[in-house]
GROMACS .gro file of C-alpha atoms in nm:
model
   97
    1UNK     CA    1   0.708   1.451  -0.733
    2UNK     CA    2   1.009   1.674  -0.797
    3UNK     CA    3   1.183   1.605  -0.493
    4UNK     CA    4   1.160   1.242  -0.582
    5UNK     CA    5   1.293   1.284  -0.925
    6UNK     CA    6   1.585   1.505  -0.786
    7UNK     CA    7   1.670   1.235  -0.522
    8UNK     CA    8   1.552   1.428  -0.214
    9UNK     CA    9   1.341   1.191  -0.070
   10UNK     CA   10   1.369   1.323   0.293
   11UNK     CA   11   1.163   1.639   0.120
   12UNK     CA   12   0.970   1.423  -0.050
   13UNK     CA   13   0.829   1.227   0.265
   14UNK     CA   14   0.756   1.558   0.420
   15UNK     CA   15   0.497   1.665   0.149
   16UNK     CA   16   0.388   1.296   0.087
   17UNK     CA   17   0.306   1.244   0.439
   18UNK     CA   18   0.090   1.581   0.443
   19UNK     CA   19  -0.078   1.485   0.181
   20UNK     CA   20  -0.184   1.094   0.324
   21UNK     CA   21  -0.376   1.281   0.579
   22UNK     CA   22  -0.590   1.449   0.290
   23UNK     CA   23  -0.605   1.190   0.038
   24UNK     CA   24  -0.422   0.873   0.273
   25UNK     CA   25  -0.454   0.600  -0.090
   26UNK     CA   26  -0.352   0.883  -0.330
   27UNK     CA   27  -0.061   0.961  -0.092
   28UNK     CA   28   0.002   0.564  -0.118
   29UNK     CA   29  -0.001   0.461  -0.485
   30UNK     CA   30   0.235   0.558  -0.790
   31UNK     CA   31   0.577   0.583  -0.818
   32UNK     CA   32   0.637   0.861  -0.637
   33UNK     CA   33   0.390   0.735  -0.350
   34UNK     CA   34   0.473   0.662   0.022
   35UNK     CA   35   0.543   0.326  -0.038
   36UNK     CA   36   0.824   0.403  -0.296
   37UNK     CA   37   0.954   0.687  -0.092
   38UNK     CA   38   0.998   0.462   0.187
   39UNK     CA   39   1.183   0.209   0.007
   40UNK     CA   40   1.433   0.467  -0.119
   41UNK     CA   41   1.484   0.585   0.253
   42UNK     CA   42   1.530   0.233   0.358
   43UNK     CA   43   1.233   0.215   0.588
   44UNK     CA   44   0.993  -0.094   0.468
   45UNK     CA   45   0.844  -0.074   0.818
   46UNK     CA   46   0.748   0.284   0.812
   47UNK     CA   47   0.563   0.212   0.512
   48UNK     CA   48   0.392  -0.119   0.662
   49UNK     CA   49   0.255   0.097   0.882
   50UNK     CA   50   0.111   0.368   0.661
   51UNK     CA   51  -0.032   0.077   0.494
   52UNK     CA   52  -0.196  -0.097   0.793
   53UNK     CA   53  -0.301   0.237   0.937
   54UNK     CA   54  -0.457   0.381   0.608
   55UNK     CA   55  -0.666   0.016   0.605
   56UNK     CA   56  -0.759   0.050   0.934
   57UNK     CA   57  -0.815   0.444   0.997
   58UNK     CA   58  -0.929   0.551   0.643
   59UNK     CA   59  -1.080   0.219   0.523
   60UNK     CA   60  -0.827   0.241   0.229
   61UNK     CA   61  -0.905  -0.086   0.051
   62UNK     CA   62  -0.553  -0.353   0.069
   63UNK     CA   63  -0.327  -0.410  -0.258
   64UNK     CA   64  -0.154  -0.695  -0.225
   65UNK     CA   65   0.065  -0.538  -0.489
   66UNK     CA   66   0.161  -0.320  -0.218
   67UNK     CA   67   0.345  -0.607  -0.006
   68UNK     CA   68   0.480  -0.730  -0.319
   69UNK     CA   69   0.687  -0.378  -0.379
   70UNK     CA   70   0.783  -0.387  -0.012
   71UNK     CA   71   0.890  -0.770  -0.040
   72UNK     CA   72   0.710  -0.879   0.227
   73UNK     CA   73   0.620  -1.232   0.072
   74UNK     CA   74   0.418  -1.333   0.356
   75UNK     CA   75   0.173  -1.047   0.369
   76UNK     CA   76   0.123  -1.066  -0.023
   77UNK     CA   77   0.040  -1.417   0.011
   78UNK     CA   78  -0.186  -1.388   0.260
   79UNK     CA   79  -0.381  -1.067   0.124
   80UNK     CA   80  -0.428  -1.277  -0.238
   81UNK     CA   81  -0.535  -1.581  -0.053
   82UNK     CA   82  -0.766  -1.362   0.122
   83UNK     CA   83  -0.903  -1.182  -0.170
   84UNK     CA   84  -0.918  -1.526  -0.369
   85UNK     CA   85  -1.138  -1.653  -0.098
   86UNK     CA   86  -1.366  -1.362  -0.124
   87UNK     CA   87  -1.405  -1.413  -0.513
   88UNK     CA   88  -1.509  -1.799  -0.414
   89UNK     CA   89  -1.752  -1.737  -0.181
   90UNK     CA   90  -1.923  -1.438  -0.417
   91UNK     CA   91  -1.906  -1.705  -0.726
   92UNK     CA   92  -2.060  -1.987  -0.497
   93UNK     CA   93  -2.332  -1.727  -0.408
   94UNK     CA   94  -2.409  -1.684  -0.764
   95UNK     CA   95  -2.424  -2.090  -0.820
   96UNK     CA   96  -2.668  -2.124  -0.553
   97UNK     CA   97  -2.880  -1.838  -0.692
   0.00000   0.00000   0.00000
């Protein structure tokens, strides 16, 4: 959190990334999270990847918000259509109950 506010973001990613292995969707959100740290290093893929492999390794639930920050249109607009699709079929279920 210092490190980010003093513009050392290199030091930053090396305690952020220690800490994703403890706590991978703390490590992930705010602005002083992965995500933004990457940005700031100029390294959108590096944080695709933390995303994809705290989803798949740690079950960390997907924010589409997340793909929003890192512009990557495509990926936002799939993970809302997804999660739309998911809030149909649970309010169909309750229609048929």
């Amino acid at each position: 959190s210092m490190a980010c506010r003093c513009g050392a973001y290199a030091k930053a990613l090396h305690y952020k990334e220690a800490e994703y292995v403890q706590d991978p969707e703390g490590a992930i959100l705010g602005s002083d999270g992965l995500i933004s740290i990457y940005d700031h290093l100029g390294q959108q893929e590096s944080a695709v990847g933390a995303l994809v492999n705290a989803e798949r390794c740690f079950g960390v639930r997907r924010r589409e918000e997340w793909f929003e920050k890192l512009q990557r249109w495509d990926d936002a607009l799939e993970a809302y259509s997804s999660q739309q699709k998911s809030v149909s079929n649970v309010e169909d279920g309750l229609e048929l109950s």
